[in-house]
Amino acid sequence: MLEVDRITTRYGAITALHDASVSVNAGELVAIVGPNGAGKTTLLNTVAGLLRPATGSVRFDGNDITGAEPARLVRAGLALVPEHRRLFNDLTVEENLRLAGCTTKAHERRQRLDEASELFPVLRDKWTTSAGYLSGGEAQQLAIARALMSNPRLLLLDEPTLGLAPTLVDVVFDLLVRLREQGRTMLVVEQNATRALRLADRGYLLRSGRVVTTGTGAELAADSGLFDSFIGTAS
Ligand code: ATP
């Protein structure tokens, strides 16, 4: 479904990704892990069209989407849950969701809102609350619900558990399990590396902008030597 082929992405003189290749097949949950500054967010933002790679290509469903406009990518079936959520804090939960669904037909939008209130009971109870008043866990669920409003075939999640209390981390991981059970394809960047890899079909370890190891989630999660040498260290 997604083929990222040897992309190099730069911020001015800083090369954040070097020749990185990642693929995601339909129905898979793929985890990207690695230390701070490894290039994980850069990778997701390049796929989502927020950054344009200097070299390499991104293909989605066989079509070249390298450097395509983010809005076009949402229409093509790709949605990003960005790091730090980036909600409209002055708008209510419902308004955030309606805004995200404004390009879909009215009956589809209604269906998606119903699905959101079923999948996220916490949000149903806060439907008319401004997003700025939500707790971290609630806001993260709203960010995921918002991305689902376009019914994406590929969901990109950037650090969905960042800054959450342990019980809320559990809520978000349970949610990933449920989305996977629904057949949703996901590419997830996660700081809870071992836990994400245990859940993932496959994983990639990034370091200093390069893919240094790839394998099944179980293989990578079990490789403690690998983790000791990367996680918690500078890139
Ligand atoms: P973290 O877990 O800390 O978010 P990450 O693996 O997501 O790290 P990126 O945020 O992709 O890493 O950053 C990769 C490299 O690019 C780092 O060296 C970072 O300092 C640099 N970088 C990221 N954003 C910018 C920017 N806007 N301008 C310049 N350099 C940047």
mmCIF file of C-alpha atoms and ligand atoms in Angstrom:
data_model
loop_
_atom_site.group_PDB
_atom_site.id
_atom_site.type_symbol
_atom_site.label_atom_id
_atom_site.label_comp_id
_atom_site.label_asym_id
_atom_site.label_seq_id
_atom_site.Cartn_x
_atom_site.Cartn_y
_atom_site.Cartn_z
ATOM 1 C CA MET A 1 0.000 0.000 0.000
ATOM 2 C CA LEU A 2 2.788 2.444 0.972
ATOM 3 C CA GLU A 3 6.286 2.337 -0.496
ATOM 4 C CA VAL A 4 8.795 4.856 0.771
ATOM 5 C CA ASP A 5 11.837 4.382 -1.431
ATOM 6 C CA ARG A 6 15.222 5.771 -0.353
ATOM 7 C CA ILE A 7 14.064 9.210 0.689
ATOM 8 C CA THR A 8 16.416 11.916 1.850
ATOM 9 C CA THR A 9 14.751 14.867 3.597
ATOM 10 C CA ARG A 10 16.576 17.989 4.695
ATOM 11 C CA TYR A 11 15.922 21.064 6.812
ATOM 12 C CA GLY A 12 18.307 23.510 5.165
ATOM 13 C CA ALA A 13 21.797 22.167 5.832
ATOM 14 C CA ILE A 14 20.537 19.443 8.218
ATOM 15 C CA THR A 15 19.858 16.076 6.627
ATOM 16 C CA ALA A 16 17.198 14.451 8.826
ATOM 17 C CA LEU A 17 16.583 11.350 6.696
ATOM 18 C CA HIS A 18 19.202 9.561 4.582
ATOM 19 C CA ASP A 19 18.021 7.104 1.947
ATOM 20 C CA ALA A 20 15.271 5.749 4.207
ATOM 21 C CA SER A 21 13.023 3.008 2.830
ATOM 22 C CA VAL A 22 9.857 1.805 4.575
ATOM 23 C CA SER A 23 6.849 -0.127 3.322
ATOM 24 C CA VAL A 24 3.402 -0.847 4.717
ATOM 25 C CA ASN A 25 1.102 -3.559 3.335
ATOM 26 C CA ALA A 26 -2.682 -3.395 3.525
ATOM 27 C CA GLY A 27 -3.951 -4.446 6.962
ATOM 28 C CA GLU A 28 -0.564 -4.124 8.664
ATOM 29 C CA LEU A 29 0.401 -2.161 11.731
ATOM 30 C CA VAL A 30 3.991 -1.029 11.237
ATOM 31 C CA ALA A 31 5.968 0.649 14.024
ATOM 32 C CA ILE A 32 8.823 3.121 13.609
ATOM 33 C CA VAL A 33 11.012 3.374 16.689
ATOM 34 C CA GLY A 34 14.312 5.020 17.506
ATOM 35 C CA PRO A 35 15.961 7.571 19.777
ATOM 36 C CA ASN A 36 15.141 11.274 19.881
ATOM 37 C CA GLY A 37 16.139 13.091 16.728
ATOM 38 C CA ALA A 38 16.344 9.877 14.688
ATOM 39 C CA GLY A 39 14.052 11.275 11.989
ATOM 40 C CA LYS A 40 10.781 9.515 12.865
ATOM 41 C CA THR A 41 8.586 12.627 12.689
ATOM 42 C CA THR A 42 10.384 13.737 9.540
ATOM 43 C CA LEU A 43 9.533 10.399 7.947
ATOM 44 C CA LEU A 44 5.807 10.653 8.757
ATOM 45 C CA ASN A 45 5.653 14.303 7.710
ATOM 46 C CA THR A 46 7.346 13.466 4.414
ATOM 47 C CA VAL A 47 4.806 10.718 3.737
ATOM 48 C CA ALA A 48 1.942 13.063 4.695
ATOM 49 C CA GLY A 49 3.120 15.734 2.239
ATOM 50 C CA LEU A 50 4.174 18.275 4.885
ATOM 51 C CA LEU A 51 7.796 17.962 3.788
ATOM 52 C CA ARG A 52 9.179 17.325 0.328
ATOM 53 C CA PRO A 53 12.108 14.904 0.080
ATOM 54 C CA ALA A 54 15.234 16.038 -1.745
ATOM 55 C CA THR A 55 15.577 12.604 -3.340
ATOM 56 C CA GLY A 56 13.648 9.331 -3.338
ATOM 57 C CA SER A 57 9.966 8.631 -3.817
ATOM 58 C CA VAL A 58 6.761 7.886 -1.916
ATOM 59 C CA ARG A 59 4.142 5.679 -3.558
ATOM 60 C CA PHE A 60 0.651 5.041 -2.242
ATOM 61 C CA ASP A 61 -1.488 2.382 -3.909
ATOM 62 C CA GLY A 62 1.031 2.360 -6.743
ATOM 63 C CA ASN A 63 0.718 6.115 -7.411
ATOM 64 C CA ASP A 64 3.641 8.472 -6.999
ATOM 65 C CA ILE A 65 2.659 10.931 -4.243
ATOM 66 C CA THR A 66 6.118 12.392 -3.605
ATOM 67 C CA GLY A 67 5.674 15.988 -2.451
ATOM 68 C CA ALA A 68 1.907 15.976 -3.139
ATOM 69 C CA GLU A 69 -0.293 18.489 -1.318
ATOM 70 C CA PRO A 70 -1.517 17.184 2.072
ATOM 71 C CA ALA A 71 -5.161 17.887 1.104
ATOM 72 C CA ARG A 72 -4.786 15.712 -1.984
ATOM 73 C CA LEU A 73 -3.306 12.947 0.150
ATOM 74 C CA VAL A 74 -6.268 13.047 2.540
ATOM 75 C CA ARG A 75 -8.583 12.638 -0.455
ATOM 76 C CA ALA A 76 -6.397 9.745 -1.631
ATOM 77 C CA GLY A 77 -6.957 7.960 1.699
ATOM 78 C CA LEU A 78 -4.084 8.976 3.949
ATOM 79 C CA ALA A 79 -4.478 10.774 7.301
ATOM 80 C CA LEU A 80 -1.951 11.973 9.877
ATOM 81 C CA VAL A 81 -2.413 12.229 13.628
ATOM 82 C CA PRO A 82 0.380 14.758 14.220
ATOM 83 C CA GLU A 83 2.745 14.952 17.159
ATOM 84 C CA HIS A 84 1.248 17.270 19.826
ATOM 85 C CA ARG A 85 -2.238 16.720 18.283
ATOM 86 C CA ARG A 86 -2.703 20.240 16.887
ATOM 87 C CA LEU A 87 -6.410 20.512 17.690
ATOM 88 C CA PHE A 88 -8.497 23.672 17.403
ATOM 89 C CA ASN A 89 -8.632 24.382 21.131
ATOM 90 C CA ASP A 90 -11.394 27.021 20.915
ATOM 91 C CA LEU A 91 -13.709 24.678 19.039
ATOM 92 C CA THR A 92 -15.764 21.963 20.695
ATOM 93 C CA VAL A 93 -15.130 18.256 20.232
ATOM 94 C CA GLU A 94 -17.990 18.068 17.763
ATOM 95 C CA GLU A 95 -16.800 21.135 15.839
ATOM 96 C CA ASN A 96 -13.268 19.723 15.541
ATOM 97 C CA LEU A 97 -14.730 16.530 14.092
ATOM 98 C CA ARG A 98 -17.173 18.294 11.772
ATOM 99 C CA LEU A 99 -14.404 20.498 10.440
ATOM 100 C CA ALA A 100 -12.264 17.455 9.677
ATOM 101 C CA GLY A 101 -15.219 15.903 7.846
ATOM 102 C CA CYS A 102 -16.214 19.021 5.936
ATOM 103 C CA THR A 103 -15.062 17.650 2.584
ATOM 104 C CA THR A 104 -17.104 14.443 2.913
ATOM 105 C CA LYS A 105 -20.770 14.114 1.951
ATOM 106 C CA ALA A 106 -23.331 14.929 4.669
ATOM 107 C CA HIS A 107 -24.535 11.343 5.170
ATOM 108 C CA GLU A 108 -20.958 10.033 5.369
ATOM 109 C CA ARG A 109 -20.081 12.755 7.843
ATOM 110 C CA ARG A 110 -23.033 11.752 10.029
ATOM 111 C CA GLN A 111 -21.949 8.122 9.856
ATOM 112 C CA ARG A 112 -18.392 9.023 10.846
ATOM 113 C CA LEU A 113 -19.630 11.126 13.768
ATOM 114 C CA ASP A 114 -21.715 8.160 14.951
ATOM 115 C CA GLU A 115 -18.695 5.881 14.637
ATOM 116 C CA ALA A 116 -16.544 8.365 16.583
ATOM 117 C CA SER A 117 -19.024 8.574 19.427
ATOM 118 C CA GLU A 118 -19.193 4.772 19.555
ATOM 119 C CA LEU A 119 -15.427 4.213 19.393
ATOM 120 C CA PHE A 120 -14.616 7.053 21.802
ATOM 121 C CA PRO A 121 -17.223 7.110 24.618
ATOM 122 C CA VAL A 122 -15.061 9.681 26.424
ATOM 123 C CA LEU A 123 -15.620 12.112 23.566
ATOM 124 C CA ARG A 124 -19.362 11.456 23.461
ATOM 125 C CA ASP A 125 -19.528 12.703 27.042
ATOM 126 C CA LYS A 126 -17.584 15.865 26.106
ATOM 127 C CA TRP A 127 -19.235 16.549 22.745
ATOM 128 C CA THR A 128 -19.848 20.252 23.469
ATOM 129 C CA THR A 129 -16.666 20.870 25.480
ATOM 130 C CA SER A 130 -13.930 23.012 23.934
ATOM 131 C CA ALA A 131 -10.942 20.903 22.926
ATOM 132 C CA GLY A 132 -8.693 23.143 25.038
ATOM 133 C CA TYR A 133 -10.411 21.843 28.192
ATOM 134 C CA LEU A 134 -9.804 18.163 27.433
ATOM 135 C CA SER A 135 -7.278 16.112 29.378
ATOM 136 C CA GLY A 136 -4.224 14.824 27.505
ATOM 137 C CA GLY A 137 -5.785 11.408 26.978
ATOM 138 C CA GLU A 138 -9.083 12.848 25.771
ATOM 139 C CA ALA A 139 -7.298 15.248 23.422
ATOM 140 C CA GLN A 140 -5.278 12.393 21.964
ATOM 141 C CA GLN A 141 -8.456 10.408 21.348
ATOM 142 C CA LEU A 142 -9.974 13.459 19.652
ATOM 143 C CA ALA A 143 -6.896 13.795 17.435
ATOM 144 C CA ILE A 144 -7.290 10.163 16.354
ATOM 145 C CA ALA A 145 -11.068 10.533 15.903
ATOM 146 C CA ARG A 146 -10.467 13.627 13.784
ATOM 147 C CA ALA A 147 -8.091 11.731 11.484
ATOM 148 C CA LEU A 148 -10.680 8.958 11.119
ATOM 149 C CA MET A 149 -13.295 11.440 9.848
ATOM 150 C CA SER A 150 -11.879 11.050 6.326
ATOM 151 C CA ASN A 151 -12.105 7.240 6.677
ATOM 152 C CA PRO A 152 -8.422 6.850 5.725
ATOM 153 C CA ARG A 153 -7.102 3.592 4.351
ATOM 154 C CA LEU A 154 -3.717 4.425 5.900
ATOM 155 C CA LEU A 155 -3.498 6.127 9.280
ATOM 156 C CA LEU A 156 -0.176 7.731 10.278
ATOM 157 C CA LEU A 157 0.197 8.236 14.038
ATOM 158 C CA ASP A 158 3.053 10.310 15.476
ATOM 159 C CA GLU A 159 3.803 9.538 19.133
ATOM 160 C CA PRO A 160 0.166 8.908 20.142
ATOM 161 C CA THR A 161 1.098 8.210 23.781
ATOM 162 C CA LEU A 162 3.507 11.128 24.251
ATOM 163 C CA GLY A 163 3.022 12.835 27.612
ATOM 164 C CA LEU A 164 0.181 10.553 28.748
ATOM 165 C CA ALA A 165 -0.185 8.960 32.185
ATOM 166 C CA PRO A 166 0.320 5.159 32.187
ATOM 167 C CA THR A 167 -3.412 4.365 32.366
ATOM 168 C CA LEU A 168 -4.049 6.603 29.362
ATOM 169 C CA VAL A 169 -1.163 4.990 27.504
ATOM 170 C CA ASP A 170 -3.121 1.740 27.975
ATOM 171 C CA VAL A 171 -6.257 3.388 26.565
ATOM 172 C CA VAL A 172 -4.405 4.484 23.428
ATOM 173 C CA PHE A 173 -2.779 1.065 22.912
ATOM 174 C CA ASP A 174 -6.203 -0.603 23.350
ATOM 175 C CA LEU A 175 -7.505 1.756 20.719
ATOM 176 C CA LEU A 176 -4.742 0.761 18.296
ATOM 177 C CA VAL A 177 -5.697 -2.884 18.851
ATOM 178 C CA ARG A 178 -9.340 -2.114 18.082
ATOM 179 C CA LEU A 179 -8.473 -0.139 14.961
ATOM 180 C CA ARG A 180 -6.327 -3.011 13.781
ATOM 181 C CA GLU A 181 -9.189 -5.446 14.416
ATOM 182 C CA GLN A 182 -11.327 -3.221 12.198
ATOM 183 C CA GLY A 183 -8.777 -3.786 9.440
ATOM 184 C CA ARG A 184 -7.280 -0.301 9.596
ATOM 185 C CA THR A 185 -3.730 -0.054 8.159
ATOM 186 C CA MET A 186 -1.404 1.977 10.396
ATOM 187 C CA LEU A 187 2.119 3.386 10.463
ATOM 188 C CA VAL A 188 2.927 4.379 14.044
ATOM 189 C CA VAL A 189 5.856 6.297 15.496
ATOM 190 C CA GLU A 190 6.080 5.413 19.181
ATOM 191 C CA GLN A 191 8.383 6.169 22.091
ATOM 192 C CA ASN A 192 7.034 3.123 23.985
ATOM 193 C CA ALA A 193 9.143 1.110 21.593
ATOM 194 C CA THR A 194 8.932 -2.407 23.021
ATOM 195 C CA ARG A 195 5.209 -2.197 23.536
ATOM 196 C CA ALA A 196 4.590 -0.820 20.049
ATOM 197 C CA LEU A 197 6.761 -3.508 18.466
ATOM 198 C CA ARG A 198 4.985 -6.280 20.354
ATOM 199 C CA LEU A 199 1.755 -5.056 18.822
ATOM 200 C CA ALA A 200 3.167 -4.382 15.356
ATOM 201 C CA ASP A 201 3.324 -6.793 12.444
ATOM 202 C CA ARG A 202 6.640 -5.277 11.430
ATOM 203 C CA GLY A 203 8.967 -2.587 12.695
ATOM 204 C CA TYR A 204 11.802 -0.328 11.646
ATOM 205 C CA LEU A 205 14.521 1.053 13.863
ATOM 206 C CA LEU A 206 15.731 4.487 12.783
ATOM 207 C CA ARG A 207 18.932 6.063 13.953
ATOM 208 C CA SER A 208 20.485 9.320 12.753
ATOM 209 C CA GLY A 209 18.064 9.410 9.848
ATOM 210 C CA ARG A 210 18.842 5.906 8.611
ATOM 211 C CA VAL A 211 16.897 2.666 8.820
ATOM 212 C CA VAL A 212 19.328 0.481 10.736
ATOM 213 C CA THR A 213 17.186 -2.605 11.363
ATOM 214 C CA THR A 214 13.879 -3.982 10.210
ATOM 215 C CA GLY A 215 12.019 -7.162 11.054
ATOM 216 C CA THR A 216 8.812 -8.491 12.509
ATOM 217 C CA GLY A 217 7.595 -6.608 15.545
ATOM 218 C CA ALA A 218 8.133 -9.688 17.709
ATOM 219 C CA GLU A 219 11.732 -10.149 16.508
ATOM 220 C CA LEU A 220 12.676 -6.550 17.185
ATOM 221 C CA ALA A 221 10.882 -6.442 20.540
ATOM 222 C CA ALA A 222 12.775 -9.533 21.692
ATOM 223 C CA ASP A 223 16.187 -8.161 20.666
ATOM 224 C CA SER A 224 17.236 -6.580 23.939
ATOM 225 C CA GLY A 225 20.830 -5.991 22.791
ATOM 226 C CA LEU A 226 19.557 -3.907 19.935
ATOM 227 C CA PHE A 227 17.447 -1.840 22.249
ATOM 228 C CA ASP A 228 20.112 -1.260 24.827
ATOM 229 C CA SER A 229 22.311 0.210 22.130
ATOM 230 C CA PHE A 230 19.690 2.601 20.767
ATOM 231 C CA ILE A 231 16.829 3.476 22.998
ATOM 232 C CA GLY A 232 17.472 6.256 25.430
ATOM 233 C CA THR A 233 20.663 7.273 23.687
ATOM 234 C CA ALA A 234 21.185 10.333 21.563
ATOM 235 C CA SER A 235 20.766 9.814 17.839
HETATM 236 P P1 ATP B 1 11.752 13.106 18.496
HETATM 237 O O1 ATP B 1 11.421 11.788 19.053
HETATM 238 O O2 ATP B 1 12.665 13.917 19.367
HETATM 239 O O3 ATP B 1 10.576 13.891 17.963
HETATM 240 P P2 ATP B 1 12.357 12.242 15.796
HETATM 241 O O4 ATP B 1 12.969 10.882 15.638
HETATM 242 O O5 ATP B 1 10.928 12.392 15.474
HETATM 243 O O6 ATP B 1 12.696 12.803 17.235
HETATM 244 P P3 ATP B 1 12.781 14.421 13.966
HETATM 245 O O7 ATP B 1 11.887 15.345 14.747
HETATM 246 O O8 ATP B 1 12.300 13.891 12.678
HETATM 247 O O9 ATP B 1 13.235 13.191 14.885
HETATM 248 O O10 ATP B 1 14.180 15.166 13.751
HETATM 249 C C1 ATP B 1 15.231 14.617 12.959
HETATM 250 C C2 ATP B 1 16.373 15.616 12.887
HETATM 251 O O11 ATP B 1 15.937 16.774 12.183
HETATM 252 C C3 ATP B 1 16.867 16.106 14.243
HETATM 253 O O12 ATP B 1 18.254 16.290 14.142
HETATM 254 C C4 ATP B 1 16.157 17.422 14.421
HETATM 255 O O13 ATP B 1 16.918 18.295 15.221
HETATM 256 C C5 ATP B 1 16.093 17.936 12.989
HETATM 257 N N1 ATP B 1 14.900 18.784 12.779
HETATM 258 C C6 ATP B 1 13.615 18.437 12.987
HETATM 259 N N2 ATP B 1 12.787 19.448 12.668
HETATM 260 C C7 ATP B 1 13.578 20.466 12.238
HETATM 261 C C8 ATP B 1 13.330 21.790 11.761
HETATM 262 N N3 ATP B 1 12.088 22.269 11.653
HETATM 263 N N4 ATP B 1 14.391 22.549 11.427
HETATM 264 C C9 ATP B 1 15.672 22.068 11.528
HETATM 265 N N5 ATP B 1 15.967 20.823 11.971
HETATM 266 C C10 ATP B 1 14.942 20.031 12.316
#
